[in-house]
Structure formats: structure tokens, C-alpha cells
mmCIF file of C-alpha atoms in Angstrom:
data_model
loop_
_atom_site.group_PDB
_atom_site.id
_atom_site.type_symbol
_atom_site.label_atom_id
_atom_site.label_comp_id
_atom_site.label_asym_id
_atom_site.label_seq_id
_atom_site.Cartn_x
_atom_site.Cartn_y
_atom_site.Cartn_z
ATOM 1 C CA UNK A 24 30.431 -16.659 -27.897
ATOM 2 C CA UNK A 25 28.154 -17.858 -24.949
ATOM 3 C CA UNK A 26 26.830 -15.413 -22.977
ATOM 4 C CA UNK A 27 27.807 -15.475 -19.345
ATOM 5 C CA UNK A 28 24.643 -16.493 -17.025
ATOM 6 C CA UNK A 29 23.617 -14.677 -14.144
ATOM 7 C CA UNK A 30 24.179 -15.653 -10.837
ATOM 8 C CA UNK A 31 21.366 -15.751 -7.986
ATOM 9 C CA UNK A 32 22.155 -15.964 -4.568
ATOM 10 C CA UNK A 33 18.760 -17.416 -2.687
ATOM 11 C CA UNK A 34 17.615 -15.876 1.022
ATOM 12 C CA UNK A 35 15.220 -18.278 2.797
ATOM 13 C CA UNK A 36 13.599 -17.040 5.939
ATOM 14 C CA UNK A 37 10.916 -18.094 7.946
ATOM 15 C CA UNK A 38 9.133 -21.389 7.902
ATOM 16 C CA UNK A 39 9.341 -24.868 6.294
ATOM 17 C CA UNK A 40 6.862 -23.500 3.914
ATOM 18 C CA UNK A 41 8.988 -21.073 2.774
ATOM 19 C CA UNK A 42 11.733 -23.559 2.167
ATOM 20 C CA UNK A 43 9.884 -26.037 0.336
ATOM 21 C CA UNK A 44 8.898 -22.688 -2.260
ATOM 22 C CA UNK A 45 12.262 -21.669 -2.246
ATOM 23 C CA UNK A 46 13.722 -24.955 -3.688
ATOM 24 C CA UNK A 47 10.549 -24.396 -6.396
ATOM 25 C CA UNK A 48 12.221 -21.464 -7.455
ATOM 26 C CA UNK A 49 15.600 -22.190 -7.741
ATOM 27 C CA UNK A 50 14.530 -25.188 -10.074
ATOM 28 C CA UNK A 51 12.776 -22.569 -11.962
ATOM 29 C CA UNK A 52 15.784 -20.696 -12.425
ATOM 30 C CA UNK A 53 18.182 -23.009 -12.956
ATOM 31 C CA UNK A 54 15.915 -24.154 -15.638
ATOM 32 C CA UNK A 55 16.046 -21.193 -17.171
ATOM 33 C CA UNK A 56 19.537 -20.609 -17.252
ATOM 34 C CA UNK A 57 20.223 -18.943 -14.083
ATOM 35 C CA UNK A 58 23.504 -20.120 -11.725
ATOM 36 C CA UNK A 59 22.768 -20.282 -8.243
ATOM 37 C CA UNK A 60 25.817 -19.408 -5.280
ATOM 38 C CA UNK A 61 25.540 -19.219 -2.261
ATOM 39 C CA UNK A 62 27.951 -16.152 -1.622
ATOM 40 C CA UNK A 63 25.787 -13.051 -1.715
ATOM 41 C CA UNK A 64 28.997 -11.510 -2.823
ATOM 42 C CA UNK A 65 29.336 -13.125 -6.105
ATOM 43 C CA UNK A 66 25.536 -12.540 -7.230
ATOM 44 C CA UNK A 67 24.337 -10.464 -9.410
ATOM 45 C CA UNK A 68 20.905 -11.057 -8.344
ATOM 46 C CA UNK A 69 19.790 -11.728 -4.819
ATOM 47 C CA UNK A 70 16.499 -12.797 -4.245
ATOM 48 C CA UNK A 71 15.191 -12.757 -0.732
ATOM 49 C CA UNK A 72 11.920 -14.856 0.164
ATOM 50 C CA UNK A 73 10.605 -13.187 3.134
ATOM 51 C CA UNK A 74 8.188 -13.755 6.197
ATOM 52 C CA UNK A 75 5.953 -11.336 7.428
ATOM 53 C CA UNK A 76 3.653 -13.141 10.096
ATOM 54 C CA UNK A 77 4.803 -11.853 12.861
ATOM 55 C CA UNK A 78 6.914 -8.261 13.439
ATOM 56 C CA UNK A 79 10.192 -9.695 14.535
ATOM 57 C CA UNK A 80 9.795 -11.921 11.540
ATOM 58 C CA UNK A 81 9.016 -8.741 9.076
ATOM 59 C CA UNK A 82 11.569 -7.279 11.192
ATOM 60 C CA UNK A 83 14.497 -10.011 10.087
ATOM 61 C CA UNK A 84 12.877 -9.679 6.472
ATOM 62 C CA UNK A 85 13.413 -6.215 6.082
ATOM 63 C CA UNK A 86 16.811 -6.129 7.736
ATOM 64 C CA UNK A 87 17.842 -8.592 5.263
ATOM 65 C CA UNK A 88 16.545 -6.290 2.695
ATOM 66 C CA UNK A 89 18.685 -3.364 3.476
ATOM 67 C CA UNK A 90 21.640 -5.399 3.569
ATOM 68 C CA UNK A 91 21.200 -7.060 0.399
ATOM 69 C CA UNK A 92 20.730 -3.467 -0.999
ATOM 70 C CA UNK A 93 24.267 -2.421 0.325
ATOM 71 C CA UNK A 94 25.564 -4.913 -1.852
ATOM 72 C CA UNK A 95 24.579 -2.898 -5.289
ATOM 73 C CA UNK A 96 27.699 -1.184 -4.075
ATOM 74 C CA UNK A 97 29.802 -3.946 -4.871
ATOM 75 C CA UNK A 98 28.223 -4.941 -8.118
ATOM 76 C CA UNK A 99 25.029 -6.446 -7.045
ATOM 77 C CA UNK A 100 22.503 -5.561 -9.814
ATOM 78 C CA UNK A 101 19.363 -6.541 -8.567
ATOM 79 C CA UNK A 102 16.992 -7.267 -5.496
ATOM 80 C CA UNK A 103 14.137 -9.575 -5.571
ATOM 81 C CA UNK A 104 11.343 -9.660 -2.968
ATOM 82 C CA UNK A 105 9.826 -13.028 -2.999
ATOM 83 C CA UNK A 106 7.263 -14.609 -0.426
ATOM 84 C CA UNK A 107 4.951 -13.188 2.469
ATOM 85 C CA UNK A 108 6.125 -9.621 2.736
ATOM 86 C CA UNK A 109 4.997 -8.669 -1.374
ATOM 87 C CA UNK A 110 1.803 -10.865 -0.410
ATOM 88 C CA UNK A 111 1.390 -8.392 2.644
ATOM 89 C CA UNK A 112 2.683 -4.820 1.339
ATOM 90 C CA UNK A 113 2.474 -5.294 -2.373
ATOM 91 C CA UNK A 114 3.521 -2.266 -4.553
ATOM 92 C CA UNK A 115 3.924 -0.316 -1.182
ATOM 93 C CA UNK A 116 7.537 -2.811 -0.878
ATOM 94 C CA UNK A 117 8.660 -0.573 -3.481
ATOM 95 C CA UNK A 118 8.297 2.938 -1.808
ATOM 96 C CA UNK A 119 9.343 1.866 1.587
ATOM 97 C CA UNK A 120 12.483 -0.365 0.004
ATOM 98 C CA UNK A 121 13.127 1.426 -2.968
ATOM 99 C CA UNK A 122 16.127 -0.660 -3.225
ATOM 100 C CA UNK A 123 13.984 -3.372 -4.418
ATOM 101 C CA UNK A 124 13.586 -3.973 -7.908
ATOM 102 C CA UNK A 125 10.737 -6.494 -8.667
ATOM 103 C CA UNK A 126 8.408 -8.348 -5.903
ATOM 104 C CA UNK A 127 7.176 -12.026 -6.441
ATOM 105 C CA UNK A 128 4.248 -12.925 -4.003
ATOM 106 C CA UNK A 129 3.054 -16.558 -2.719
ATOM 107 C CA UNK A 130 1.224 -17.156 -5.990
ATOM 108 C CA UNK A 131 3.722 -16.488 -8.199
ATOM 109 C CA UNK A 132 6.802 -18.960 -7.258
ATOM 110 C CA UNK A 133 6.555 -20.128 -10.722
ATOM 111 C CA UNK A 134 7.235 -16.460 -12.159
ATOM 112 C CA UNK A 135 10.362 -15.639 -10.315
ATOM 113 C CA UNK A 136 12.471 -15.858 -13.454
ATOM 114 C CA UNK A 137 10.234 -14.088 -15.766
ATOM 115 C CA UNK A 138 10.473 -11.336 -12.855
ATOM 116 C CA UNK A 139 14.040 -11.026 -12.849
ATOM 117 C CA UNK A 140 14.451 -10.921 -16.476
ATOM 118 C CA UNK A 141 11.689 -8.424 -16.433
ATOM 119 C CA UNK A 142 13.669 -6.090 -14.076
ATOM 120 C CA UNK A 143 16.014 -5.566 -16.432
ATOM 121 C CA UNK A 144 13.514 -4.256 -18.915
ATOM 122 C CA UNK A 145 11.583 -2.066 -16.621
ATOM 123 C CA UNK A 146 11.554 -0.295 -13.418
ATOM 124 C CA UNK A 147 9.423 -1.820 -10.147
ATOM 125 C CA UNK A 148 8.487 -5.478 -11.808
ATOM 126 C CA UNK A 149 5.720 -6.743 -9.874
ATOM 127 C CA UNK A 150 3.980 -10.622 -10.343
ATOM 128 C CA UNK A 151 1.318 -10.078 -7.457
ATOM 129 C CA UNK A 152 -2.461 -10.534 -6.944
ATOM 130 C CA UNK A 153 -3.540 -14.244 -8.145
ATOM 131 C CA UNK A 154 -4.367 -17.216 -5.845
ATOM 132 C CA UNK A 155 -2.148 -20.083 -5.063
ATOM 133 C CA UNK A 156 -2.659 -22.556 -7.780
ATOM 134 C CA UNK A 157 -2.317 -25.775 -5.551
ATOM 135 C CA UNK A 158 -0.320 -28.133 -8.348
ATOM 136 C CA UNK A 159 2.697 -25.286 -7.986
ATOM 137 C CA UNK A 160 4.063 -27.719 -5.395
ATOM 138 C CA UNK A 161 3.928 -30.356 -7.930
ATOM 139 C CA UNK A 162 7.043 -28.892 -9.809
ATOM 140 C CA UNK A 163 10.420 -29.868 -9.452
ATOM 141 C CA UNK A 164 12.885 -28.800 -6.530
ATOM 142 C CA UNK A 165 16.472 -28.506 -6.069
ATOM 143 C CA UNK A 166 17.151 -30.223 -2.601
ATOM 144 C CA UNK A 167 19.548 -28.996 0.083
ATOM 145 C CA UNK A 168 22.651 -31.685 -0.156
ATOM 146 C CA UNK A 169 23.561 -30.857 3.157
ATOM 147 C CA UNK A 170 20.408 -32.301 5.023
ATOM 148 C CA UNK A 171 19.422 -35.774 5.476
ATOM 149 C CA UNK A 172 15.497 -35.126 5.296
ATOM 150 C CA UNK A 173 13.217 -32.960 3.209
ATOM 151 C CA UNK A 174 9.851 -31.258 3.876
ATOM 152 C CA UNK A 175 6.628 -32.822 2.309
ATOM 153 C CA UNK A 176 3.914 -29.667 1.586
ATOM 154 C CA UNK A 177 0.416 -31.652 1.381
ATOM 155 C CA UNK A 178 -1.369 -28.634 1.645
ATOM 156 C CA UNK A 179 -1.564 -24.432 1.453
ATOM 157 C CA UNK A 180 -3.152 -21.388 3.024
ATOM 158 C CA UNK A 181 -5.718 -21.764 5.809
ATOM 159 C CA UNK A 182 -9.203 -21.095 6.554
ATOM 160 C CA UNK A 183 -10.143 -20.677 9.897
ATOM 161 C CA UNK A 184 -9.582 -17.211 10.122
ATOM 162 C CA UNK A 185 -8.757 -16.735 13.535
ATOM 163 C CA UNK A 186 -8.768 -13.370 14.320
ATOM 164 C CA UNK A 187 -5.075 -13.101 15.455
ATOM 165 C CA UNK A 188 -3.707 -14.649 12.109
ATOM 166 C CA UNK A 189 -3.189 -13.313 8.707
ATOM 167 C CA UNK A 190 -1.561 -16.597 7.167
ATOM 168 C CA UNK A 191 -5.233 -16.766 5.384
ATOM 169 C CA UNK A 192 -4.477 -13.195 3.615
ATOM 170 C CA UNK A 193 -0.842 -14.491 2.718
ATOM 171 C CA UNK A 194 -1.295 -18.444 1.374
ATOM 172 C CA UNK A 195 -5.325 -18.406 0.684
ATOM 173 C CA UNK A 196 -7.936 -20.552 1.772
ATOM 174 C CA UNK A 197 -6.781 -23.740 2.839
ATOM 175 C CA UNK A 198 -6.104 -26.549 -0.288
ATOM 176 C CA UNK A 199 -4.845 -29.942 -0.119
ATOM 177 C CA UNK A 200 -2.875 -31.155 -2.760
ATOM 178 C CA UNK A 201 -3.915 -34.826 -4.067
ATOM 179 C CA UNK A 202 -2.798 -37.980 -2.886
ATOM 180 C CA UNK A 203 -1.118 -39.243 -5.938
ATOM 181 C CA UNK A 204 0.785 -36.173 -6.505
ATOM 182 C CA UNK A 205 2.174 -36.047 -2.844
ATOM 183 C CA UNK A 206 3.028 -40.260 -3.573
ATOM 184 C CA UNK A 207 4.838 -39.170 -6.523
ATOM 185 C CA UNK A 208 6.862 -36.315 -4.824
ATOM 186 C CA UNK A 209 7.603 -38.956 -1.712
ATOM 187 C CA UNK A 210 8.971 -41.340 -4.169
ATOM 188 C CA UNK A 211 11.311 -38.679 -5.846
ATOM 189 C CA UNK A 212 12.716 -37.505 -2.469
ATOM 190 C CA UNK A 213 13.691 -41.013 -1.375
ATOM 191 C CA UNK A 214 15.294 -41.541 -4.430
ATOM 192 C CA UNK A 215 17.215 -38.368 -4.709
ATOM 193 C CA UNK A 216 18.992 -40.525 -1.416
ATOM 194 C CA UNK A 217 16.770 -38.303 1.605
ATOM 195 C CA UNK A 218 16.264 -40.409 4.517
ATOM 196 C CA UNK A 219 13.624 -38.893 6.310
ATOM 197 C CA UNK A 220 10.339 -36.834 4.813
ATOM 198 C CA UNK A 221 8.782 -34.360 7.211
ATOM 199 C CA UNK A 222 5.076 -33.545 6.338
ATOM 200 C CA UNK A 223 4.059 -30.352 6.468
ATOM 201 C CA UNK A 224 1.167 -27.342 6.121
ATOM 202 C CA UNK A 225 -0.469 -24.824 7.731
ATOM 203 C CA UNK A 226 -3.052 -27.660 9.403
ATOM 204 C CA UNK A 227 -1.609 -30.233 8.769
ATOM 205 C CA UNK A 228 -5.009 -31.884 10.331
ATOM 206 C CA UNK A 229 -7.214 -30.348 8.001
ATOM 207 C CA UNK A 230 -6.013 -32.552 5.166
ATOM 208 C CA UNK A 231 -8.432 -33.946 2.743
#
């Protein structure tokens, strides 16, 4: 008999960035046997990837949080934490939320579902602490169907280090992925049938 998969439901907040690591993931998962819906409802798994740049952004991050949590109720099983907030808080997402059950930071996109099966073997399941390997973007993505255009990352992190910024403590020093690699990922959209590729990073002006 064939075991029933899982079914993630996927949160995306904040910016492009965020999208384009989303769609990362959910490759990933699907991948690795996973079924994606997009009704929290029906999910056993939710897995939020968060923002945490600004307060009202943490704010909308955490809200989201809590509400996803409510769901356990109701048969939810588990809560992922993907994205800025674990790169921010780390292990301290886990005392303040303890209705979170593993936390994936920015380095990590490619772990998300060795982190969910991991919850269900332990308690607190954490994939933190590395630096952004740049070639992450060059993995597969699962495209929205619904839009016409898709985002182009050419690059990641930042480092000017203003003092009113902490993207550099979320993505890393700033990294531009390689021309042929961002070619190759252009060519894919526009066959997958998008008709318009938005490029996009941190500084986008820094490239090279």
C-alpha cells in the first residue's frame, strides 16, 4: 500500500526575494515527495517564510505565525519557520513561538524538507547558522501559473552596511551569481511560457 504524502501549504511574505526562495523550496519538496495546497486547511504542514526587516513586517510574520498555530486544532501537525525571522531570532523563535516546530534560515532553502521530516523525529529542528551558498538560486523552481512574469535573482545579501539596515546580517555579504547560470535560468523561464523576467537583488547595481 502507498503511503499517503504529506501536504504543505506555503506562506510567502515580504519581498521578491522571498518569492523567488519560496518557489526553491517547494521544488525541493515536491521532489521529495511532498504535495503542495494552497488551503492552509487541508495541510498538514504549513511552512511560513517570513520577513523581519522592518517591525510591521516582523509584525505580519509573527501574526501569521499564531494563526497558523491555531490550525494544530484542526489537524495541522506542524509549523515551519522559514526565511528572515530564524536568520534574525534563531533558537529564540522557539521560546517566543513555541508553536513552532523546526526553523529554516536564508542559508538553508535547500534543507527545508530534511527539516520537516526531522520534526517528526525530534522536538525544536533547527537548520541555522551557515552562509548563503550563492549557486542555491541555481536549483529548480516551481513557478506561480497565475502570473505572466517571474523574478530573476542575479545576486544575494549586501555589503554596505548602512547603519539603518540589517539585510547584511540576514542574506550575507553581497554575491553575484554568474552570468551563464542567470542565461540558463532566463532561458528556462521563457520556456516554461513567462512573458516578462523582472531582475532582481538587494543592489541590483552592484552586480559583477
Amino acid at each position: 500500500m502507498t503511503r499517503e504524502k504529506k501536504k504543505v501549504a506555503f506562506i510567502t511574505l515580504g519581498c521578491p526575494k522571498n518569492t523567488v526562495d519560496s518557489e526553491i523550496m517547494l521544488n525541493d519538496l515536491v521532489e521529495n515527495g511532498f504535495e503542495i495546497t494552497d488551503q492552509e486547511e487541508e495541510a498538514q504542514i504549513i511552512v511560513i517564510n517570513t520577513c523581519a526587516f522592518i517591525n510591521d513586517a516582523l509584525e505580519e510574520s509573527i501574526q501569521n505565525i499564531i494563526q497558523a498555530g491555531k490550525l494544530k486544532e484542526h489537524g495541522t501537525e506542524k509549523i515551519i519557520v522559514a526565511g528572515c525571522l530564524s536568520k534574525r531570532y534563531g533558537l529564540d523563535v522557539f521560546k517566543e513561538l513555541p508553536e513552532v516546530d523546526a526553523i529554516v534560515d536564508t542559508a538553508n532553502c535547500l534543507n527545508i524538507s530534511k527539516a520537516i521530516k526531522d520534526s517528526y523525529e525530534k522536538d525544536q529542528t533547527a537548520y541555522i547558522g551557515n552562509k548563503i551558498d550563492i549557486d542555491y538560486l541555481n536549483n529548480k523552481r516551481i513557478y506561480d501559473p497565475r502570473l505572466p512574469y517571474e523574478y530573476i535573482k542575479i545576486a544575494e545579501g549586501c555589503s554596505n552596511n548602512c547603519t539603518f539596515c540589517i539585510i547584511p546580517k540576514l542574506r550575507g555579504g553581497y554575491k553575484s551569481r554568474k552570468q551563464e547560470n542567470i542565461i540558463d535560468e532566463c532561458k528556462a523561464v521563457i520556456d516554461s511560457g513567462k512573458k516578462e523576467l523582472i531582475i532582481i537583488a538587494q543592489d541590483t547595481a552592484n552586480y559583477g
